Amino acid sequence: EKGGYEHFMLKEIHEQPESLANAIRGRLDFNLGSSVLSGMGTSSRDLAEINRVVLLGCGTSLHAGLVGEYAFEDLADLHAEVHQAAEFRYRNPLIGRSDLVVAISQSGETADTLAAVREANQKGAFVMGLCNVVGSTIARETGRGVYLHAGPEISVASTKAFTCQVAVLLMIALKLARGRRYSREQGMHLAKQIDSIPEFVRATIAQNEAIAELARHYADNEHAFFIGRGCMYPVALEGALKLKEISYIHAEGYHAAELKHGPIALLEEGTPVIAIATDIPGKDKTLGNVEECRARGARILGVITEGDEEAAAYMDDVIRVPACDPLVSTIPATVALQLLAYHIARIRGCEIDQPRNLAKSVTVE
Ligand code: F6R
Protein backbone atom coordinates (compact mmCIF):
# COMPACT_ATOMS: atom_id res chain seq x y z
CA GLU A 1 0.00 0.00 0.00
CA LYS A 2 3.00 2.28 0.44
CA GLY A 3 3.84 1.60 -3.20
CA GLY A 4 7.42 0.59 -2.43
CA TYR A 5 8.13 3.66 -0.29
CA GLU A 6 9.35 3.27 3.28
CA HIS A 7 6.68 5.63 4.62
CA PHE A 8 3.38 7.12 3.52
CA MET A 9 4.90 10.56 3.95
CA LEU A 10 7.61 9.85 1.38
CA LYS A 11 5.04 8.31 -0.97
CA GLU A 12 2.79 11.35 -0.63
CA ILE A 13 5.67 13.74 -1.22
CA HIS A 14 6.46 11.86 -4.43
CA GLU A 15 2.82 11.86 -5.48
CA GLN A 16 2.75 15.64 -5.65
CA PRO A 17 3.39 16.12 -9.38
CA GLU A 18 0.37 13.87 -9.94
CA SER A 19 -1.86 15.30 -7.19
CA LEU A 20 -1.10 18.85 -8.33
CA ALA A 21 -1.90 17.93 -11.92
CA ASN A 22 -5.25 16.59 -10.66
CA ALA A 23 -5.91 19.77 -8.67
CA ILE A 24 -5.16 21.94 -11.69
CA ARG A 25 -6.56 19.89 -14.59
CA GLY A 26 -9.52 21.50 -16.37
CA ARG A 27 -9.44 24.54 -14.11
CA LEU A 28 -7.36 26.92 -16.22
CA ASP A 29 -8.61 28.90 -19.18
CA PHE A 30 -5.49 29.79 -21.18
CA ASN A 31 -7.46 31.78 -23.67
CA LEU A 32 -9.04 34.13 -21.16
CA GLY A 33 -6.02 33.98 -18.88
CA SER A 34 -8.24 32.98 -16.00
CA SER A 35 -9.48 29.97 -14.07
CA VAL A 36 -12.69 27.97 -14.17
CA LEU A 37 -13.85 27.04 -10.70
CA SER A 38 -17.50 26.15 -11.06
CA GLY A 39 -17.80 24.82 -7.50
CA MET A 40 -17.35 28.35 -6.22
CA GLY A 41 -20.86 29.02 -7.44
CA THR A 42 -20.17 32.68 -8.12
CA SER A 43 -21.39 34.90 -10.90
CA SER A 44 -19.11 37.70 -12.07
CA ARG A 45 -21.41 40.05 -10.21
CA ASP A 46 -20.87 38.14 -6.96
CA LEU A 47 -17.14 38.33 -7.57
CA ALA A 48 -17.26 42.06 -8.23
CA GLU A 49 -19.01 42.61 -4.91
CA ILE A 50 -16.31 40.93 -2.88
CA ASN A 51 -14.05 43.46 -1.26
CA ARG A 52 -12.19 41.32 1.22
CA VAL A 53 -11.00 37.74 1.48
CA VAL A 54 -10.84 36.06 4.88
CA LEU A 55 -8.89 32.81 5.01
CA LEU A 56 -9.42 30.34 7.82
CA GLY A 57 -7.55 27.21 8.80
CA CYS A 58 -5.37 25.43 11.37
CA GLY A 59 -1.81 24.13 11.23
CA THR A 60 -0.56 23.41 7.75
CA SER A 61 -3.85 24.62 6.24
CA LEU A 62 -3.35 27.92 8.08
CA HIS A 63 0.07 28.23 6.42
CA ALA A 64 -1.51 27.67 3.00
CA GLY A 65 -3.88 30.52 3.87
CA LEU A 66 -0.91 32.75 4.68
CA VAL A 67 0.48 32.15 1.18
CA GLY A 68 -2.99 32.88 -0.20
CA GLU A 69 -3.02 36.22 1.60
CA TYR A 70 -0.05 37.38 -0.50
CA ALA A 71 -1.72 36.09 -3.66
CA PHE A 72 -4.99 37.97 -3.10
CA GLU A 73 -3.22 41.19 -2.28
CA ASP A 74 -0.54 41.00 -4.98
CA LEU A 75 -2.66 39.72 -7.84
CA ALA A 76 -6.17 40.90 -7.13
CA ASP A 77 -5.57 44.07 -5.10
CA LEU A 78 -7.92 42.59 -2.55
CA HIS A 79 -7.63 43.14 1.13
CA ALA A 80 -6.94 39.69 2.57
CA GLU A 81 -6.56 38.43 6.09
CA VAL A 82 -5.86 35.07 7.63
CA HIS A 83 -7.25 33.85 10.91
CA GLN A 84 -6.39 30.82 12.95
CA ALA A 85 -9.84 29.25 12.88
CA ALA A 86 -10.17 28.91 16.67
CA GLU A 87 -9.26 32.54 17.16
CA PHE A 88 -11.76 33.66 14.57
CA ARG A 89 -14.61 32.20 16.49
CA TYR A 90 -13.77 33.56 19.90
CA ARG A 91 -13.28 37.13 18.91
CA ASN A 92 -15.88 39.27 17.26
CA PRO A 93 -15.11 38.73 13.58
CA LEU A 94 -16.17 41.77 11.62
CA ILE A 95 -17.45 40.11 8.50
CA GLY A 96 -20.50 40.38 6.34
CA ARG A 97 -21.91 40.07 2.85
CA SER A 98 -19.01 41.53 0.93
CA ASP A 99 -16.50 39.12 2.44
CA LEU A 100 -15.36 35.96 0.75
CA VAL A 101 -14.52 33.50 3.52
CA VAL A 102 -12.35 30.57 2.44
CA ALA A 103 -12.24 27.70 4.94
CA ILE A 104 -9.16 25.58 4.26
CA SER A 105 -9.14 22.02 5.58
CA GLN A 106 -7.66 18.82 4.20
CA SER A 107 -9.95 16.57 6.24
CA GLY A 108 -12.93 18.89 6.21
CA GLU A 109 -13.54 17.78 9.81
CA THR A 110 -11.33 20.04 11.93
CA ALA A 111 -13.55 21.21 14.79
CA ASP A 112 -12.19 24.75 15.02
CA THR A 113 -12.44 25.34 11.29
CA LEU A 114 -15.96 23.94 11.21
CA ALA A 115 -17.03 26.20 14.09
CA ALA A 116 -15.56 29.20 12.24
CA VAL A 117 -17.49 28.23 9.10
CA ARG A 118 -20.72 28.18 11.10
CA GLU A 119 -19.93 31.60 12.56
CA ALA A 120 -19.18 33.06 9.12
CA ASN A 121 -22.36 31.55 7.65
CA GLN A 122 -24.31 33.03 10.53
CA LYS A 123 -22.93 36.47 9.71
CA GLY A 124 -24.00 36.22 6.09
CA ALA A 125 -20.54 36.09 4.52
CA PHE A 126 -19.91 34.37 1.23
CA VAL A 127 -18.38 31.14 2.59
CA MET A 128 -16.59 28.50 0.56
CA GLY A 129 -14.59 25.39 1.42
CA LEU A 130 -11.21 24.24 0.24
CA CYS A 131 -11.31 20.61 1.29
CA ASN A 132 -9.69 17.42 0.16
CA VAL A 133 -12.14 14.89 1.56
CA VAL A 134 -15.22 14.82 -0.62
CA GLY A 135 -18.48 15.05 1.31
CA SER A 136 -16.70 16.04 4.55
CA THR A 137 -18.58 18.17 7.06
CA ILE A 138 -16.94 21.48 6.06
CA ALA A 139 -17.49 20.72 2.36
CA ARG A 140 -21.17 20.04 3.09
CA GLU A 141 -21.76 23.00 5.37
CA THR A 142 -20.13 25.50 3.05
CA GLY A 143 -22.11 24.13 0.13
CA ARG A 144 -19.67 25.64 -2.32
CA GLY A 145 -15.96 25.46 -2.82
CA VAL A 146 -13.14 23.83 -4.67
CA TYR A 147 -12.03 20.29 -3.95
CA LEU A 148 -8.30 19.70 -3.86
CA HIS A 149 -8.32 16.28 -5.60
CA ALA A 150 -5.04 15.50 -3.83
CA GLY A 151 -6.07 11.90 -3.21
CA PRO A 152 -6.11 10.27 0.25
CA GLU A 153 -3.51 11.65 2.63
CA ILE A 154 -2.53 8.98 5.15
CA SER A 155 0.61 10.43 6.70
CA VAL A 156 -0.26 12.55 9.73
CA ALA A 157 2.13 15.23 8.48
CA SER A 158 0.35 16.98 5.65
CA THR A 159 2.30 17.36 2.40
CA LYS A 160 0.35 16.99 -0.83
CA ALA A 161 -2.75 18.64 0.65
CA PHE A 162 -0.72 21.78 1.37
CA THR A 163 0.71 22.11 -2.13
CA CYS A 164 -2.73 21.51 -3.67
CA GLN A 165 -4.26 24.10 -1.31
CA VAL A 166 -1.74 26.68 -2.47
CA ALA A 167 -2.30 25.79 -6.14
CA VAL A 168 -6.07 26.16 -5.73
CA LEU A 169 -5.69 29.45 -3.84
CA LEU A 170 -3.56 30.76 -6.70
CA MET A 171 -6.32 29.80 -9.14
CA ILE A 172 -8.97 31.56 -7.02
CA ALA A 173 -6.73 34.63 -6.79
CA LEU A 174 -6.24 34.53 -10.57
CA LYS A 175 -9.98 34.47 -11.11
CA LEU A 176 -10.52 37.43 -8.79
CA ALA A 177 -7.53 39.26 -10.26
CA ARG A 178 -8.97 39.03 -13.76
CA GLY A 179 -12.12 40.80 -12.62
CA ARG A 180 -9.95 43.57 -11.21
CA ARG A 181 -6.57 44.87 -12.24
CA TYR A 182 -5.11 41.86 -14.04
CA SER A 183 -4.91 42.03 -17.84
CA ARG A 184 -5.54 39.07 -20.09
CA GLU A 185 -1.81 38.86 -20.85
CA GLN A 186 -0.90 38.83 -17.17
CA GLY A 187 -3.56 36.19 -16.60
CA MET A 188 -2.26 34.04 -19.43
CA HIS A 189 1.24 34.22 -18.04
CA LEU A 190 0.17 33.18 -14.56
CA ALA A 191 -2.10 30.42 -15.91
CA LYS A 192 0.90 28.94 -17.74
CA GLN A 193 3.01 29.16 -14.59
CA ILE A 194 0.32 27.40 -12.57
CA ASP A 195 0.07 24.74 -15.25
CA SER A 196 3.81 24.10 -14.92
CA ILE A 197 3.69 23.55 -11.14
CA PRO A 198 3.79 19.72 -11.47
CA GLU A 199 6.94 20.04 -13.57
CA PHE A 200 8.59 22.44 -11.06
CA VAL A 201 7.80 19.99 -8.28
CA ARG A 202 9.16 17.04 -10.25
CA ALA A 203 12.46 18.89 -10.69
CA THR A 204 12.61 19.50 -6.94
CA ILE A 205 11.86 15.89 -6.04
CA ALA A 206 14.63 14.81 -8.41
CA GLN A 207 17.04 16.09 -5.74
CA ASN A 208 15.75 13.61 -3.19
CA GLU A 209 19.07 11.74 -2.93
CA ALA A 210 21.07 14.93 -2.55
CA ILE A 211 18.67 16.18 0.14
CA ALA A 212 18.97 12.84 1.98
CA GLU A 213 22.74 13.33 1.93
CA LEU A 214 22.80 16.91 3.20
CA ALA A 215 20.19 16.09 5.87
CA ARG A 216 23.00 14.34 7.79
CA HIS A 217 24.45 17.73 8.65
CA TYR A 218 21.21 18.79 10.33
CA ALA A 219 20.05 15.66 12.13
CA ASP A 220 22.04 15.99 15.36
CA ASN A 221 20.87 19.40 16.45
CA GLU A 222 18.05 20.00 18.87
CA HIS A 223 17.13 23.39 17.44
CA ALA A 224 16.68 24.89 14.00
CA PHE A 225 15.51 28.16 12.50
CA PHE A 226 13.66 28.65 9.25
CA ILE A 227 13.62 32.15 7.80
CA GLY A 228 11.96 33.77 4.80
CA ARG A 229 10.38 36.99 3.62
CA GLY A 230 7.23 37.85 1.72
CA CYS A 231 5.41 34.78 0.46
CA MET A 232 8.37 32.68 1.66
CA TYR A 233 7.63 33.63 5.25
CA PRO A 234 4.70 31.18 5.44
CA VAL A 235 6.93 28.62 3.71
CA ALA A 236 9.42 29.08 6.57
CA LEU A 237 6.60 28.48 9.07
CA GLU A 238 5.53 25.34 7.23
CA GLY A 239 9.11 24.03 6.98
CA ALA A 240 9.54 24.49 10.73
CA LEU A 241 6.21 22.79 11.48
CA LYS A 242 7.12 19.77 9.32
CA LEU A 243 10.49 19.40 11.00
CA LYS A 244 9.19 19.69 14.54
CA GLU A 245 6.27 17.35 14.12
CA ILE A 246 8.15 14.42 12.60
CA SER A 247 11.73 14.79 13.89
CA TYR A 248 10.98 16.35 17.32
CA ILE A 249 13.66 18.95 16.69
CA HIS A 250 12.63 22.28 18.15
CA ALA A 251 12.23 24.38 15.03
CA GLU A 252 11.12 27.99 14.76
CA GLY A 253 9.89 29.71 11.65
CA TYR A 254 10.57 33.43 11.57
CA HIS A 255 10.25 36.28 9.20
CA ALA A 256 13.88 36.92 8.24
CA ALA A 257 13.64 40.52 9.44
CA GLU A 258 12.41 39.43 12.85
CA LEU A 259 15.53 37.46 13.80
CA LYS A 260 17.48 40.44 15.04
CA HIS A 261 14.59 41.48 17.26
CA GLY A 262 15.31 38.64 19.65
CA PRO A 263 15.75 35.13 18.32
CA ILE A 264 19.26 35.75 17.01
CA ALA A 265 20.35 35.57 20.67
CA LEU A 266 19.84 31.80 20.43
CA LEU A 267 22.30 31.24 17.60
CA GLU A 268 25.49 29.39 18.49
CA GLU A 269 28.25 27.69 16.59
CA GLY A 270 26.55 25.15 14.30
CA THR A 271 22.90 26.12 14.91
CA PRO A 272 21.05 25.25 11.69
CA VAL A 273 19.40 28.13 9.85
CA ILE A 274 17.33 27.16 6.84
CA ALA A 275 16.94 30.24 4.64
CA ILE A 276 14.30 30.28 1.92
CA ALA A 277 16.08 32.68 -0.39
CA THR A 278 14.62 32.03 -3.81
CA ASP A 279 14.70 34.83 -6.33
CA ILE A 280 11.74 36.91 -5.15
CA PRO A 281 11.57 40.60 -4.24
CA GLY A 282 13.44 41.04 -0.97
CA LYS A 283 15.89 38.21 -1.61
CA ASP A 284 18.86 40.51 -1.11
CA LYS A 285 17.55 41.46 2.30
CA THR A 286 17.20 37.78 3.20
CA LEU A 287 20.80 37.22 2.10
CA GLY A 288 21.81 40.05 4.41
CA ASN A 289 20.07 38.27 7.27
CA VAL A 290 21.83 35.04 6.33
CA GLU A 291 25.13 36.87 6.63
CA GLU A 292 24.19 37.99 10.15
CA CYS A 293 23.48 34.37 11.09
CA ARG A 294 26.70 33.15 9.58
CA ALA A 295 28.63 35.73 11.60
CA ARG A 296 27.21 34.01 14.73
CA GLY A 297 28.46 30.62 13.57
CA ALA A 298 25.17 29.25 12.19
CA ARG A 299 25.23 26.53 9.57
CA ILE A 300 23.15 27.72 6.64
CA LEU A 301 21.04 25.66 4.31
CA GLY A 302 19.62 27.77 1.51
CA VAL A 303 16.62 26.98 -0.64
CA ILE A 304 17.55 29.01 -3.71
CA THR A 305 16.63 29.43 -7.35
CA GLU A 306 18.46 27.27 -9.84
CA GLY A 307 21.38 29.14 -11.36
CA ASP A 308 21.52 31.80 -8.63
CA GLU A 309 25.23 31.56 -7.82
CA GLU A 310 25.15 34.81 -5.91
CA ALA A 311 22.74 33.30 -3.36
CA ALA A 312 24.63 29.99 -3.34
CA ALA A 313 27.78 31.79 -2.19
CA TYR A 314 26.07 32.67 1.10
CA MET A 315 25.16 29.07 1.97
CA ASP A 316 26.87 25.99 3.40
CA ASP A 317 24.41 23.72 1.63
CA VAL A 318 21.79 24.39 -1.02
CA ILE A 319 18.61 22.92 -2.45
CA ARG A 320 17.76 24.42 -5.83
CA VAL A 321 14.25 24.99 -7.09
CA PRO A 322 13.34 25.95 -10.66
CA ALA A 323 13.08 29.62 -11.60
CA CYS A 324 9.39 30.56 -11.68
CA ASP A 325 6.84 33.13 -10.59
CA PRO A 326 7.45 34.08 -6.92
CA LEU A 327 4.04 32.93 -5.65
CA VAL A 328 4.27 29.71 -7.66
CA SER A 329 7.75 29.06 -6.27
CA THR A 330 6.31 28.68 -2.76
CA ILE A 331 5.22 25.21 -3.88
CA PRO A 332 8.57 23.70 -4.96
CA ALA A 333 10.27 25.49 -2.03
CA THR A 334 7.87 23.76 0.37
CA VAL A 335 8.47 20.38 -1.30
CA ALA A 336 12.21 20.86 -0.69
CA LEU A 337 11.52 21.43 3.01
CA GLN A 338 9.17 18.41 3.20
CA LEU A 339 11.99 16.20 1.91
CA LEU A 340 14.47 17.79 4.29
CA ALA A 341 12.21 17.15 7.30
CA TYR A 342 11.55 13.62 6.13
CA HIS A 343 15.22 12.69 5.78
CA ILE A 344 16.21 14.30 9.08
CA ALA A 345 13.43 12.37 10.85
CA ARG A 346 14.47 9.13 9.15
CA ILE A 347 18.09 9.56 10.22
CA ARG A 348 16.84 10.13 13.78
CA GLY A 349 14.78 6.93 13.62
CA CYS A 350 11.42 8.63 14.21
CA GLU A 351 7.96 7.19 13.70
CA ILE A 352 7.41 9.33 10.64
CA ASP A 353 3.85 8.43 9.68
CA GLN A 354 2.54 8.45 13.25
CA PRO A 355 4.32 11.14 15.25
CA ARG A 356 3.72 10.98 19.00
CA ASN A 357 0.73 12.91 20.38
CA LEU A 358 -0.72 13.69 16.94
CA ALA A 359 -3.87 12.57 15.16
CA LYS A 360 -4.69 12.99 11.49
CA SER A 361 -7.82 14.89 12.12
CA VAL A 362 -8.44 17.11 15.13
CA THR A 363 -12.13 16.91 15.89
CA VAL A 364 -12.00 18.50 19.34
CA GLU A 365 -11.50 22.18 20.00
C1 F6R B 1 0.48 19.26 10.01
C2 F6R B 1 -0.94 18.91 9.95
C3 F6R B 1 -1.91 19.70 10.76
C4 F6R B 1 -3.18 19.96 9.96
C5 F6R B 1 -4.25 20.63 10.83
C6 F6R B 1 -5.48 21.00 10.02
O1 F6R B 1 1.24 18.49 9.15
O2 F6R B 1 -1.30 18.00 9.24
O3 F6R B 1 -1.35 20.89 11.20
O4 F6R B 1 -2.85 20.75 8.85
O5 F6R B 1 -4.61 19.79 11.87
O6 F6R B 1 -6.07 19.89 9.44
P1 F6R B 1 -7.11 20.03 8.28
O7 F6R B 1 -6.42 20.59 7.10
O8 F6R B 1 -7.61 18.63 8.03
O9 F6R B 1 -8.20 20.94 8.77
mmCIF file of C-alpha atoms in Angstrom, residues 12 15-16 19 56-65 85 102-111 113-114 117 128-140 146-166 168-169 238 242 359-363:
data_model
loop_
_atom_site.group_PDB
_atom_site.id
_atom_site.type_symbol
_atom_site.label_atom_id
_atom_site.label_comp_id
_atom_site.label_asym_id
_atom_site.label_seq_id
_atom_site.Cartn_x
_atom_site.Cartn_y
_atom_site.Cartn_z
ATOM 1 C CA GLU A 12 2.787 11.346 -0.634
ATOM 2 C CA GLU A 15 2.818 11.861 -5.482
ATOM 3 C CA GLN A 16 2.751 15.638 -5.648
ATOM 4 C CA SER A 19 -1.861 15.304 -7.188
ATOM 5 C CA LEU A 56 -9.417 30.339 7.824
ATOM 6 C CA GLY A 57 -7.546 27.207 8.802
ATOM 7 C CA CYS A 58 -5.373 25.433 11.369
ATOM 8 C CA GLY A 59 -1.806 24.133 11.228
ATOM 9 C CA THR A 60 -0.559 23.413 7.745
ATOM 10 C CA SER A 61 -3.848 24.624 6.245
ATOM 11 C CA LEU A 62 -3.353 27.925 8.079
ATOM 12 C CA HIS A 63 0.070 28.228 6.420
ATOM 13 C CA ALA A 64 -1.513 27.673 2.995
ATOM 14 C CA GLY A 65 -3.884 30.517 3.873
ATOM 15 C CA ALA A 85 -9.838 29.248 12.876
ATOM 16 C CA VAL A 102 -12.349 30.575 2.442
ATOM 17 C CA ALA A 103 -12.238 27.696 4.939
ATOM 18 C CA ILE A 104 -9.155 25.582 4.264
ATOM 19 C CA SER A 105 -9.140 22.016 5.580
ATOM 20 C CA GLN A 106 -7.664 18.820 4.200
ATOM 21 C CA SER A 107 -9.946 16.569 6.241
ATOM 22 C CA GLY A 108 -12.928 18.895 6.211
ATOM 23 C CA GLU A 109 -13.540 17.778 9.814
ATOM 24 C CA THR A 110 -11.330 20.044 11.933
ATOM 25 C CA ALA A 111 -13.547 21.205 14.793
ATOM 26 C CA THR A 113 -12.441 25.339 11.290
ATOM 27 C CA LEU A 114 -15.959 23.944 11.213
ATOM 28 C CA VAL A 117 -17.495 28.231 9.101
ATOM 29 C CA MET A 128 -16.590 28.499 0.565
ATOM 30 C CA GLY A 129 -14.591 25.390 1.418
ATOM 31 C CA LEU A 130 -11.208 24.241 0.238
ATOM 32 C CA CYS A 131 -11.308 20.610 1.293
ATOM 33 C CA ASN A 132 -9.688 17.421 0.156
ATOM 34 C CA VAL A 133 -12.142 14.892 1.562
ATOM 35 C CA VAL A 134 -15.224 14.823 -0.617
ATOM 36 C CA GLY A 135 -18.481 15.050 1.311
ATOM 37 C CA SER A 136 -16.697 16.038 4.545
ATOM 38 C CA THR A 137 -18.577 18.173 7.059
ATOM 39 C CA ILE A 138 -16.937 21.475 6.059
ATOM 40 C CA ALA A 139 -17.491 20.718 2.362
ATOM 41 C CA ARG A 140 -21.171 20.043 3.086
ATOM 42 C CA VAL A 146 -13.143 23.834 -4.672
ATOM 43 C CA TYR A 147 -12.031 20.290 -3.945
ATOM 44 C CA LEU A 148 -8.298 19.696 -3.861
ATOM 45 C CA HIS A 149 -8.322 16.280 -5.601
ATOM 46 C CA ALA A 150 -5.040 15.504 -3.828
ATOM 47 C CA GLY A 151 -6.066 11.898 -3.206
ATOM 48 C CA PRO A 152 -6.113 10.274 0.255
ATOM 49 C CA GLU A 153 -3.510 11.652 2.627
ATOM 50 C CA ILE A 154 -2.532 8.975 5.146
ATOM 51 C CA SER A 155 0.612 10.435 6.701
ATOM 52 C CA VAL A 156 -0.258 12.555 9.729
ATOM 53 C CA ALA A 157 2.125 15.229 8.478
ATOM 54 C CA SER A 158 0.350 16.981 5.645
ATOM 55 C CA THR A 159 2.298 17.359 2.397
ATOM 56 C CA LYS A 160 0.350 16.987 -0.828
ATOM 57 C CA ALA A 161 -2.751 18.637 0.651
ATOM 58 C CA PHE A 162 -0.717 21.781 1.368
ATOM 59 C CA THR A 163 0.709 22.110 -2.125
ATOM 60 C CA CYS A 164 -2.730 21.513 -3.667
ATOM 61 C CA GLN A 165 -4.257 24.099 -1.311
ATOM 62 C CA VAL A 166 -1.742 26.682 -2.471
ATOM 63 C CA VAL A 168 -6.067 26.160 -5.728
ATOM 64 C CA LEU A 169 -5.688 29.446 -3.835
ATOM 65 C CA GLU A 238 5.530 25.337 7.226
ATOM 66 C CA LYS A 242 7.117 19.771 9.317
ATOM 67 C CA ALA A 359 -3.874 12.575 15.156
ATOM 68 C CA LYS A 360 -4.689 12.992 11.487
ATOM 69 C CA SER A 361 -7.822 14.887 12.116
ATOM 70 C CA VAL A 362 -8.443 17.105 15.129
ATOM 71 C CA THR A 363 -12.135 16.914 15.893
#
